[in-house]
PDB file of C-alpha atoms in Angstrom:
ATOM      1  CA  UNK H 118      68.112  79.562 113.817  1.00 53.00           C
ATOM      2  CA  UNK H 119      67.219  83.457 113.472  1.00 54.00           C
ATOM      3  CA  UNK H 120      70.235  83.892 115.867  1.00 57.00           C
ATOM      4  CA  UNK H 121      72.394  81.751 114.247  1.00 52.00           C
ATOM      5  CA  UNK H 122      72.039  84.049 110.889  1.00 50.00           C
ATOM      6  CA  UNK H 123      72.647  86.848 112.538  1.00 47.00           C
ATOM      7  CA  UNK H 124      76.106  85.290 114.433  1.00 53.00           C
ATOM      8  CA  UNK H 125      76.887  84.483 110.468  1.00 53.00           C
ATOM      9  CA  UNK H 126      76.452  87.837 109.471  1.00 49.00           C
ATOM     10  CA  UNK H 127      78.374  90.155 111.677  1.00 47.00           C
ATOM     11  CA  UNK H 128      81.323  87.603 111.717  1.00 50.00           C
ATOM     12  CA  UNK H 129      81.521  87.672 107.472  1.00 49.00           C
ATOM     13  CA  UNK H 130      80.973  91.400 108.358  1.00 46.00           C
ATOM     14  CA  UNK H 131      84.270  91.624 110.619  1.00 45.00           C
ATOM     15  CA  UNK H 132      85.897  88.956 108.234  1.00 42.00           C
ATOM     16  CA  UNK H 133      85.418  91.489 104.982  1.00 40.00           C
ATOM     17  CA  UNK H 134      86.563  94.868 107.164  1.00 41.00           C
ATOM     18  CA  UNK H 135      89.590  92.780 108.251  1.00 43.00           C
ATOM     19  CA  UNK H 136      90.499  92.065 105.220  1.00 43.00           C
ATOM     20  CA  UNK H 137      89.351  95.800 103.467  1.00 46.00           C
ATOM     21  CA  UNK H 138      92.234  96.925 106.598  1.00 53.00           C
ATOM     22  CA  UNK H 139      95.082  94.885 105.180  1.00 71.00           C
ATOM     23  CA  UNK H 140      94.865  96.720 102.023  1.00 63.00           C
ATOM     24  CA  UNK H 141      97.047  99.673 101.742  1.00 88.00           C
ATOM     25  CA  UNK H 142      96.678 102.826  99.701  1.00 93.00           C
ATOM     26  CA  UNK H 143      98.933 103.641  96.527  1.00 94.00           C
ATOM     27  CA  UNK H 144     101.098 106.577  96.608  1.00 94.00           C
ATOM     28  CA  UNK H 145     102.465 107.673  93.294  1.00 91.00           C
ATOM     29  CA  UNK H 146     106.476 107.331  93.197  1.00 90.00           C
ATOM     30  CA  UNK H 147     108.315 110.467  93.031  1.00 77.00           C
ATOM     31  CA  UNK H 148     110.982 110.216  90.574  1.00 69.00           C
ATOM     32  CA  UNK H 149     109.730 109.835  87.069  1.00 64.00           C
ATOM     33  CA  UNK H 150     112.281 109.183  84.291  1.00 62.00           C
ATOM     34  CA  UNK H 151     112.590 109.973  80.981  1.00 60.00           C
ATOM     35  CA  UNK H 152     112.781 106.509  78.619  1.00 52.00           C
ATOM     36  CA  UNK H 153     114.767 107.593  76.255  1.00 51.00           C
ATOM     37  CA  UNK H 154     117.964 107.716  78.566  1.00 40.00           C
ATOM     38  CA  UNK H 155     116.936 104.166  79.802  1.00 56.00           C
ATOM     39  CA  UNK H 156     118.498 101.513  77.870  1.00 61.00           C
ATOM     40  CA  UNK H 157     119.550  98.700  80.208  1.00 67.00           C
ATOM     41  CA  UNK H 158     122.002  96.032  79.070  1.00 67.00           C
ATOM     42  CA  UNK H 159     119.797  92.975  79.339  1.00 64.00           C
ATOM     43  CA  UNK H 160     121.062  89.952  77.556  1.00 65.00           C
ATOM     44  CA  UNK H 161     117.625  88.429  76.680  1.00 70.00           C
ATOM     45  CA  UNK H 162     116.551  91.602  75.007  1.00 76.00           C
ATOM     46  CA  UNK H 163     112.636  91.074  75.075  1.00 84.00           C
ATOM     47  CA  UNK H 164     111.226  93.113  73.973  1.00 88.00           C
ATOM     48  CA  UNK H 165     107.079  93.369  73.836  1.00 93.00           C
ATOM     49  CA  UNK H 166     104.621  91.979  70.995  1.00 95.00           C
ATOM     50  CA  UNK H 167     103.844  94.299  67.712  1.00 96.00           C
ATOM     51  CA  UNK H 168     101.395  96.305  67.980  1.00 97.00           C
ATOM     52  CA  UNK H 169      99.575  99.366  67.100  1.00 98.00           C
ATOM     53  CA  UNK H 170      99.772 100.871  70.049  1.00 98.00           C
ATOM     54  CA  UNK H 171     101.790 103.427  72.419  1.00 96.00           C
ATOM     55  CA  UNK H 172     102.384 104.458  75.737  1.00 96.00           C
ATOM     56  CA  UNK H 173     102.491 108.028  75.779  1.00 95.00           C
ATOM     57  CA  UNK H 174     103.339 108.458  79.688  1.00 93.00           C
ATOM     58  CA  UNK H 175     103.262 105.793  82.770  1.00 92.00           C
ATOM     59  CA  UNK H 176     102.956 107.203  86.270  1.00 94.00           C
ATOM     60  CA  UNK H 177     103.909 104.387  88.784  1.00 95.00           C
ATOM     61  CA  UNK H 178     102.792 104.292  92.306  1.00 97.00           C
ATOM     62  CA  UNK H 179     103.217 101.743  94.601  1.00 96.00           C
ATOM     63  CA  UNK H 180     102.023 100.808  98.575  1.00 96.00           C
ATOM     64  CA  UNK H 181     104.340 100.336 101.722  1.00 93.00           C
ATOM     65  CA  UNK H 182     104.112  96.536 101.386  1.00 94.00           C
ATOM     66  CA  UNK H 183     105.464  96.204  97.578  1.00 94.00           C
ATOM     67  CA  UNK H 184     102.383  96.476  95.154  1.00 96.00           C
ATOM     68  CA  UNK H 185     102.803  98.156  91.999  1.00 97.00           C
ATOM     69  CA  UNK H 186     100.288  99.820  89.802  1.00 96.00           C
ATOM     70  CA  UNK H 187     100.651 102.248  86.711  1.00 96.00           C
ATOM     71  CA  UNK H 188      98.677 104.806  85.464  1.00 96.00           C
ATOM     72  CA  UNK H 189      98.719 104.484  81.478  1.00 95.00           C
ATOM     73  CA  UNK H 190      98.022 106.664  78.867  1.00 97.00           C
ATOM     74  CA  UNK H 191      98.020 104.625  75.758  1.00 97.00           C
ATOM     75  CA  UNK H 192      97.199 105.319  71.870  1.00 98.00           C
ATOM     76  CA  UNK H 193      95.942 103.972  69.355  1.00 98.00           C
ATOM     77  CA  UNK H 194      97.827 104.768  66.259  1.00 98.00           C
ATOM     78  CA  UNK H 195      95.688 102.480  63.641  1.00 98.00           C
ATOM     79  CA  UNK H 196      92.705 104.290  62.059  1.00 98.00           C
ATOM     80  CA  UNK H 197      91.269 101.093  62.715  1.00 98.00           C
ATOM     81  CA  UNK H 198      89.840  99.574  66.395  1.00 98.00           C
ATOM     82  CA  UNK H 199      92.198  97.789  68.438  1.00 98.00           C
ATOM     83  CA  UNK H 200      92.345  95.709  71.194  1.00 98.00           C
ATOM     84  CA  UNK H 201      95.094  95.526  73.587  1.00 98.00           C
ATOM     85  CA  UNK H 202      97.164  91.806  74.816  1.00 97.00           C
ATOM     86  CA  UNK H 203      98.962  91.926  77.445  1.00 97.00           C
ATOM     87  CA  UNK H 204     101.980  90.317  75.860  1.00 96.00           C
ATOM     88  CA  UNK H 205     101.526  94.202  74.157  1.00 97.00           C
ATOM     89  CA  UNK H 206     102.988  96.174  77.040  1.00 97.00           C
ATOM     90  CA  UNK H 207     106.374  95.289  78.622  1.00 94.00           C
ATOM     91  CA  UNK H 208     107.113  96.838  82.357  1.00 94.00           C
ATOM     92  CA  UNK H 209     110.662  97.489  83.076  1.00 91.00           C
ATOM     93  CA  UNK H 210     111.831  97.604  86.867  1.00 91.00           C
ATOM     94  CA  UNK H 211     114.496  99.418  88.592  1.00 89.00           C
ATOM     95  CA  UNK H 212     116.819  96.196  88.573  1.00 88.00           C
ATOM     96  CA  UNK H 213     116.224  96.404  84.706  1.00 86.00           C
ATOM     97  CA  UNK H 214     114.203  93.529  84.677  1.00 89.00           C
ATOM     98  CA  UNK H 215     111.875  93.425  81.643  1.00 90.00           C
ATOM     99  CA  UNK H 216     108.516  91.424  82.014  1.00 93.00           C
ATOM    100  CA  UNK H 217     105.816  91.465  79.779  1.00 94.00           C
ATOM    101  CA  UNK H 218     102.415  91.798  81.393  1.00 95.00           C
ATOM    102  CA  UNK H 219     100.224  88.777  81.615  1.00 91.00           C
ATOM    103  CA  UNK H 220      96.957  90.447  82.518  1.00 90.00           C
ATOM    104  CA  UNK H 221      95.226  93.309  81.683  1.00 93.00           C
ATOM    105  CA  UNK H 222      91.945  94.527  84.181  1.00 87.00           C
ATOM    106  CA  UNK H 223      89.483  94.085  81.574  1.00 91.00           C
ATOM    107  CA  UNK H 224      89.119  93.850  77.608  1.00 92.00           C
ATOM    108  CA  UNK H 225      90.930  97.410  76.284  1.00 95.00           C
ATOM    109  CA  UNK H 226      89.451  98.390  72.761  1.00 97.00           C
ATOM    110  CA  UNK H 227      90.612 101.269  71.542  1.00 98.00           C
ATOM    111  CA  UNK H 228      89.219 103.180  68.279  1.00 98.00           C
ATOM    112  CA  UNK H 229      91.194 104.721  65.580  1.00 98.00           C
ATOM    113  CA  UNK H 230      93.680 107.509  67.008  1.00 98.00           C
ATOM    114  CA  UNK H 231      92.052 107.188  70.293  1.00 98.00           C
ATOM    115  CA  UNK H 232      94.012 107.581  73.370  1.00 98.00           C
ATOM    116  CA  UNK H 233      93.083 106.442  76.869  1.00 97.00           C
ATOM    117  CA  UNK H 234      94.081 106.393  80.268  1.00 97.00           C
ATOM    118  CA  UNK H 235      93.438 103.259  82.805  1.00 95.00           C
ATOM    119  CA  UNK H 236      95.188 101.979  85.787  1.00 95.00           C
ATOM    120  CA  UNK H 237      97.301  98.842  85.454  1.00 96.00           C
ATOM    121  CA  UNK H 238      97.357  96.580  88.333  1.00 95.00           C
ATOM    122  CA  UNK H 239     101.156  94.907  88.668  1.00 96.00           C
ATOM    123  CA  UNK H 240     101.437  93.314  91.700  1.00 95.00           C
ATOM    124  CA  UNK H 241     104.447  92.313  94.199  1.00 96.00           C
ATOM    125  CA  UNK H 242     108.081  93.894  93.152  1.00 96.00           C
ATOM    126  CA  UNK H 243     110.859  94.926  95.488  1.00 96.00           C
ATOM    127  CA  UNK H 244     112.318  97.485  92.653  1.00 94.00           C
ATOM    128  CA  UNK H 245     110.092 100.125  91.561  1.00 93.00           C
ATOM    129  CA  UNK H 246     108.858 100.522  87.910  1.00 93.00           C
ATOM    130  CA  UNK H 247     110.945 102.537  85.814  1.00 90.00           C
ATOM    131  CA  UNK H 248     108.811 102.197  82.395  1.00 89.00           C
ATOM    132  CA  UNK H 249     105.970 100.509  80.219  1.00 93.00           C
ATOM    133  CA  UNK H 250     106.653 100.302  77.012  1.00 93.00           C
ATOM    134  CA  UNK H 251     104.840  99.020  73.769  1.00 95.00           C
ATOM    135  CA  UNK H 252     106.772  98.453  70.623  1.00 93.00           C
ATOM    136  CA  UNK H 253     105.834 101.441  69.271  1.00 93.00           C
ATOM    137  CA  UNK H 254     107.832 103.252  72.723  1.00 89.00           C
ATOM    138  CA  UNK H 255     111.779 104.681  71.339  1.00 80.00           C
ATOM    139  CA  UNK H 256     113.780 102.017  71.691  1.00 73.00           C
ATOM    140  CA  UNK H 257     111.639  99.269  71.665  1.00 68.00           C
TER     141      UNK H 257
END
């Protein structure tokens, strides 16, 4: 039984550092661009929900197998406390696809004028992220 628990053990063990192996690093993406000059001609025009809040920089990264992730630094521009949606931030891709986020990594409150920075998990893309925008970003 004893030997059993231990055969258990070290093959979750292998199991969980196979799996920790198939997970690559980010890399942050070279080119950054400036939003202002990016004004794709999309025919749906989404654009994301109102809000209080803006995205004062994104820094994208990504991994060799297509993952995306962001690095936000977001403000509050209430005097009030705010919490951020996800239908709040919109990511635009190199395609000039626009797609509002559906999930955030955990419940954002922000209080009056404050600004934070957190990473934003994105998943699978082929193009590379371009932007994220609230609707308080130019243009949006």
């Amino acid at each position: 039984m004893r030997k059993a628990g231990l055969i258990m053990s070290l093959m979750m063990l292998v199991s969980v550092s196979a799996v920790a192996d198939d997970l690559k690093p980010y890399r942050f993406d070279s080119m950054q661009m400036n939003l202002g000059a990016l004004f794709f001609d999309r025919a749906d025009r989404m654009k994301p929900a109102k809000s209080d809040f803006k995205v004062n920089r994104s820094v994208a990264m990504s991994n060799d197998d297509g993952h995306r992730a962001v690095i936000l630094s977001l403000e509050n521009l209430s005097s009030g406390r705010r919490i951020l949606e996800p239908e709040q931030l919109m990511v635009i891709y190199a395609d000039g696809t626009a797609l509002r986020v559906n999930a955030l990594p955990e419940k954002i409150l922000l209080e009056g004028y404050e600004k934070r920075n957190f990473t934003l998990e994105l998943g699978v893309n082929d193009y590379p992220v371009v932007a994220v925008v609230a609707a308080n970003n130019e243009g949006y």
